[in-house]
Amino acid sequence: MKKIAVFTSGGDSPGMNACIRAVVRTGIYHEIDVYGIMYGYDGMIHGNIRKMQSHSVSNILQRGGTILKSARSEAFRTKEGRKKAYEELSKHGIEGLVAIGGDGTFTGAKIFFEEFGLPTVGCPGTIDNDIFGTDYTIGFDTAVNTALEAIDKIRDTAAAHDRIFFIEVMGRDSGYIAIECGIGGGAELVMVPETTTTIDEVVKSLKGLRKSKTSSIVIVAEGDEEGGAAEIMDKVKSRFKGEDKEFKVTTLGHIQRGGSPTAKDRILGSRSGMAAVEGLLKGESNCMAGIINDQVIYSPFDACINKSKPLKDEYLRLQELLSI
Ligand code: F6P
């Protein structure tokens, strides 16, 4: 293998740049050419491909976002789109791919590999941490720390005014950010898509806490079955009629996706990037380079996409137990 290409796809996450840097420099170390594909699968289709040098990735390790940009591509969902992408890659003589992203990225990579046989290894880049085959995903640690900084500030004002705050964190299908913020931020309640918490239960807990606390924080993962934080707050508020209690809502949103990556995310991105390139050179393909128990493990894309990574029961219990 003498020429490989790297791209980022789906939602960006802090540490993707560290991963790109590791891919480029590991490739150069092994004397292979590394190309960067701009805008993910869309750029592949449009031939937006450029050769990377060691200096192309200078001074990016500490930056959030992705220098290769990201996009969600409708065209790549079609057979014609994928054929066009393969033709563009062939024009550059690309013999292997490194795909940095989440389950949508790996679903595309798996289909592409099955159709055209181009060896591909993935790196887990998403703030959601919802990928099987790795203990953590690149960007998760930074997102949790960013959210915690905001939650700490909200707690100050919540306590000053004896208010109940509903704070929405990201996680369309997953409660990883919510549960870690719940534990790290000392939330009274956490609502996640993986478990069912009814409005009755929320009301009961908050009313129960009135004896011991004057203010409360409820963390809601955006994908919770009862709705987003604003919707849940309205439902709960209507059950406190006649009581002198104020409710507020804050949606943290995309601030969780940006910012300088933590040390953990820089190191995870770097390890995974190096493992992806060295995996390709050793014949690994159609799989993701994750880190499990501090060891690099290559898991098939199929497992990464289809197997679930449930929240730890211990974490759910810990949050609940410490919120009394
Ligand atoms: O990166 C993952 C994620 O942040 C989800 O938690 C969220 O639902 C989604 O991406 C939002 O993505 P976008 O801003 O690209 O629509």
XYZ file of N, CA and C in Angstrom, residues 24-145:
366
model
N -1.675 11.315 9.144
C -0.738 11.877 8.157
C 0.707 11.549 8.538
N 1.038 11.761 9.802
C 2.451 11.579 10.190
C 2.837 10.103 10.272
N 1.881 9.249 10.660
C 2.204 7.809 10.669
C 2.420 7.336 9.232
N 1.591 7.826 8.324
C 1.753 7.468 6.910
C 3.116 7.892 6.396
N 3.476 9.148 6.672
C 4.774 9.662 6.196
C 5.924 8.845 6.807
N 5.793 8.528 8.091
C 6.821 7.713 8.772
C 7.023 6.379 8.039
N 5.919 5.794 7.562
C 5.999 4.498 6.864
C 6.200 4.673 5.347
N 6.531 5.897 4.968
C 6.848 6.218 3.564
C 5.699 5.962 2.612
N 4.509 6.340 3.048
C 3.379 6.281 2.114
C 2.785 7.690 1.954
N 2.146 7.910 0.809
C 1.519 9.219 0.568
C 0.151 9.243 1.248
N -0.120 10.372 1.905
C -1.427 10.499 2.555
C -2.183 11.672 1.928
N -3.399 11.409 1.515
C -4.265 12.442 0.936
C -5.358 12.782 1.930
N -5.757 14.047 1.938
C -6.880 14.473 2.777
C -8.088 14.702 1.881
N -9.211 14.153 2.279
C -10.450 14.361 1.518
C -11.273 15.397 2.288
N -11.631 16.497 1.610
C -12.388 17.557 2.280
C -13.885 17.205 2.287
N -14.590 17.617 3.321
C -16.055 17.456 3.426
C -16.540 16.003 3.335
N -15.788 15.085 3.888
C -16.247 13.692 4.001
C -16.627 13.055 2.677
N -17.715 12.281 2.708
C -18.123 11.543 1.499
C -18.474 12.483 0.340
N -18.953 13.672 0.677
C -19.308 14.641 -0.367
C -18.064 15.046 -1.163
N -16.983 15.287 -0.428
C -15.724 15.671 -1.064
C -15.139 14.532 -1.891
N -15.401 13.312 -1.420
C -14.921 12.132 -2.157
C -15.593 12.099 -3.533
N -16.906 12.331 -3.530
C -17.692 12.311 -4.776
C -17.231 13.427 -5.723
N -16.900 14.585 -5.145
C -16.523 15.729 -5.979
C -15.018 15.823 -6.236
N -14.293 14.827 -5.790
C -12.845 14.820 -6.042
C -12.107 15.913 -5.278
N -12.664 16.312 -4.141
C -12.029 17.349 -3.323
C -10.943 16.693 -2.450
N -9.864 16.334 -3.111
C -8.830 15.492 -2.491
C -7.475 16.176 -2.674
N -6.704 16.264 -1.595
C -5.399 16.929 -1.727
C -4.313 16.159 -0.961
N -3.110 16.241 -1.496
C -2.004 15.542 -0.828
C -1.615 16.298 0.441
N -1.381 15.563 1.511
C -1.012 16.182 2.775
C 0.489 15.987 3.022
N 1.096 16.976 3.639
C 2.508 16.889 4.039
C 2.538 16.939 5.565
N 3.692 16.704 6.125
C 3.813 16.776 7.584
C 3.378 18.167 8.090
N 3.797 19.209 7.342
C 3.455 20.563 7.806
C 1.967 20.892 7.610
N 1.257 20.097 6.787
C -0.192 20.355 6.621
C -0.928 20.154 7.938
N -0.329 19.385 8.842
C -1.009 19.102 10.106
C -0.278 19.730 11.295
N 0.573 20.735 11.012
C 1.251 21.439 12.095
C 0.246 22.324 12.815
N 0.404 22.422 14.129
C -0.372 23.373 14.923
C -1.882 23.117 14.892
N -2.285 21.854 14.758
C -3.729 21.559 14.772
C -4.117 20.660 15.946
N -3.106 20.072 16.582
C -3.358 19.098 17.656
C -4.303 19.640 18.727
N -4.147 20.920 19.021
C -4.882 21.527 20.137
C -6.185 22.186 19.694
N -6.513 22.069 18.392
C -7.697 22.785 17.901
C -8.913 21.878 17.763
N -10.088 22.425 18.132
C -11.344 21.693 17.932
C -11.742 21.718 16.464
N -12.891 21.129 16.132
C -13.347 21.074 14.739
C -12.530 20.068 13.946
N -12.514 20.237 12.628
C -11.703 19.358 11.782
C -11.186 20.145 10.584
N -9.880 20.114 10.368
C -9.320 20.878 9.236
C -9.808 20.305 7.910
N -10.270 19.049 7.915
C -10.767 18.442 6.668
C -12.253 18.740 6.455
N -12.859 19.470 7.386
C -14.296 19.810 7.335
C -15.141 18.533 7.382
N -16.423 18.737 7.587
C -17.301 17.565 7.653
C -18.619 17.892 6.978
N -19.307 16.853 6.570
C -20.610 17.061 5.903
C -21.402 15.776 6.013
N -22.712 15.903 5.859
C -23.551 14.701 5.767
C -23.940 14.606 4.297
N -23.624 13.472 3.642
C -23.809 13.378 2.189
C -24.996 12.502 1.801
N -25.973 13.119 1.154
C -27.129 12.361 0.635
C -26.703 11.548 -0.579
N -25.836 12.166 -1.425
C -25.429 11.509 -2.671
C -24.713 10.187 -2.409
N -23.968 10.108 -1.306
C -23.210 8.887 -1.026
C -24.132 7.726 -0.645
N -25.387 8.065 -0.308
C -26.362 7.001 0.008
C -26.791 6.263 -1.255
N -26.494 6.854 -2.434
C -26.898 6.216 -3.692
C -25.720 5.461 -4.297
N -26.059 4.427 -5.054
C -25.019 3.600 -5.715
C -24.195 4.458 -6.684
N -24.883 5.354 -7.430
C -24.175 6.216 -8.394
C -23.166 7.108 -7.670
N -23.599 7.642 -6.524
C -22.717 8.515 -5.739
C -21.469 7.768 -5.312
N -21.667 6.551 -4.826
C -20.517 5.775 -4.337
C -19.590 5.394 -5.494
N -20.186 5.114 -6.658
C -19.370 4.751 -7.833
C -18.484 5.944 -8.223
N -19.101 7.127 -8.203
C -18.379 8.357 -8.544
C -17.214 8.549 -7.546
N -17.524 8.317 -6.266
C -16.490 8.470 -5.225
C -15.339 7.521 -5.497
N -15.646 6.281 -5.845
C -14.593 5.288 -6.111
C -13.737 5.723 -7.302
N -14.404 6.258 -8.332
C -13.659 6.718 -9.517
C -12.692 7.853 -9.149
N -13.188 8.779 -8.322
C -12.329 9.912 -7.916
C -11.111 9.415 -7.130
N -11.349 8.451 -6.225
C -10.236 7.914 -5.426
C -9.244 7.190 -6.333
N -9.788 6.461 -7.311
C -8.917 5.714 -8.241
C -8.034 6.660 -9.041
N -8.590 7.820 -9.422
C -7.798 8.807 -10.186
C -6.516 9.171 -9.439
N -6.605 9.190 -8.091
C -5.432 9.538 -7.276
C -4.637 8.297 -6.875
N -5.092 7.149 -7.276
C -4.382 5.901 -6.935
C -4.504 5.510 -5.475
N -5.594 5.952 -4.822
C -5.765 5.661 -3.389
C -6.026 4.156 -3.189
N -5.249 3.572 -2.263
C -5.368 2.110 -2.035
C -5.932 1.766 -0.655
N -6.120 2.773 0.176
C -6.656 2.511 1.511
C -7.273 3.784 2.078
N -8.251 3.613 2.992
C -8.950 4.775 3.555
C -8.942 4.737 5.073
N -8.851 5.920 5.684
C -9.093 6.049 7.125
C -10.310 6.953 7.280
N -11.360 6.407 7.902
C -12.633 7.123 8.068
C -12.793 7.513 9.524
N -12.822 8.826 9.789
C -12.967 9.288 11.181
C -14.406 9.781 11.369
N -15.146 9.127 12.256
C -16.544 9.541 12.457
C -17.291 8.576 13.358
N -18.608 8.627 13.266
C -19.445 7.784 14.120
C -20.138 6.687 13.328
N -21.287 6.227 13.830
C -21.909 5.056 13.195
C -22.389 5.320 11.766
N -22.823 6.558 11.460
C -23.236 6.888 10.084
C -22.051 6.775 9.139
N -20.902 7.266 9.592
C -19.663 7.210 8.799
C -19.271 5.753 8.530
N -19.384 4.926 9.570
C -18.967 3.524 9.429
C -19.971 2.731 8.583
N -21.243 3.107 8.638
C -22.243 2.441 7.795
C -21.881 2.686 6.327
N -21.540 3.950 6.008
C -21.125 4.293 4.636
C -19.860 3.545 4.247
N -18.901 3.491 5.172
C -17.609 2.853 4.888
C -17.791 1.357 4.642
N -18.683 0.740 5.406
C -18.910 -0.712 5.275
C -19.518 -1.023 3.898
N -20.532 -0.258 3.507
C -21.174 -0.488 2.203
C -20.148 -0.273 1.082
N -19.366 0.803 1.220
C -18.367 1.150 0.210
C -17.333 0.026 0.070
N -16.917 -0.514 1.220
C -15.937 -1.608 1.188
C -16.560 -2.840 0.515
N -17.811 -3.134 0.871
C -18.461 -4.324 0.284
C -18.620 -4.189 -1.234
N -18.869 -2.968 -1.686
C -19.077 -2.762 -3.127
C -17.770 -2.696 -3.920
N -16.759 -2.022 -3.346
C -15.550 -1.762 -4.150
C -14.269 -2.393 -3.593
N -14.373 -2.946 -2.371
C -13.222 -3.670 -1.811
C -12.032 -2.809 -1.433
N -12.230 -1.496 -1.280
C -11.107 -0.626 -0.906
C -10.874 -0.764 0.613
N -9.693 -1.228 1.027
C -9.449 -1.423 2.461
C -9.702 -0.147 3.266
N -10.451 -0.267 4.327
C -10.824 0.901 5.134
C -10.764 0.567 6.618
N -10.141 1.465 7.377
C -10.156 1.349 8.843
C -10.727 2.650 9.408
N -11.584 2.520 10.423
C -12.227 3.693 11.020
C -11.581 4.105 12.328
N -11.787 5.381 12.699
C -11.407 5.894 14.020
C -12.680 6.468 14.633
N -12.969 6.151 15.902
C -14.241 6.549 16.504
C -14.292 8.029 16.884
N -14.847 8.863 16.022
C -14.923 10.301 16.287
C -16.357 10.763 16.440
N -16.809 10.911 17.657
C -18.130 11.484 17.952
C -18.155 11.843 19.427
N -18.854 12.932 19.747
C -18.915 13.289 21.171
C -19.852 12.363 21.943
N -20.670 11.593 21.225
C -21.739 10.832 21.895
C -21.271 9.578 22.652
N -20.107 9.079 22.347
C -19.544 7.857 22.962
C -20.432 6.628 22.768
N -21.211 6.611 21.718
C -22.179 5.515 21.549
C -21.719 4.470 20.525
N -20.406 4.273 20.434
C -19.880 3.314 19.453
C -19.347 2.073 20.166
N -19.866 0.933 19.794
C -19.359 -0.342 20.306
C -17.930 -0.547 19.776
N -17.068 -1.140 20.598
C -15.719 -1.453 20.110
C -14.666 -0.475 20.604
N -15.055 0.428 21.475
C -14.079 1.343 22.082
C -14.663 1.821 23.413
N -13.813 1.933 24.416
C -14.338 2.406 25.706
C -14.809 3.848 25.582
N -14.041 4.648 24.862
C -14.404 6.063 24.681
C -14.239 6.460 23.221
N -15.015 7.439 22.809
C -14.867 7.977 21.456
C -14.132 9.312 21.540
N -13.511 9.681 20.434
C -12.737 10.931 20.382
C -13.703 12.117 20.483
N -13.537 12.940 21.486
C -14.379 14.129 21.649
C -15.320 14.049 22.832
N -15.570 12.845 23.310
C -16.517 12.670 24.416
C -16.018 13.363 25.684
N -14.760 13.132 26.023
C -14.225 13.694 27.263
C -14.291 15.229 27.243
N -13.946 15.806 26.085
C -13.990 17.270 25.981
C -15.430 17.766 26.120
N -16.358 17.072 25.452
C -17.772 17.501 25.504
C -18.292 17.462 26.940
N -17.939 16.417 27.679
C -18.398 16.305 29.067
C -17.805 17.448 29.901
N -16.525 17.717 29.693
C -15.898 18.796 30.470
C -16.466 20.164 30.123
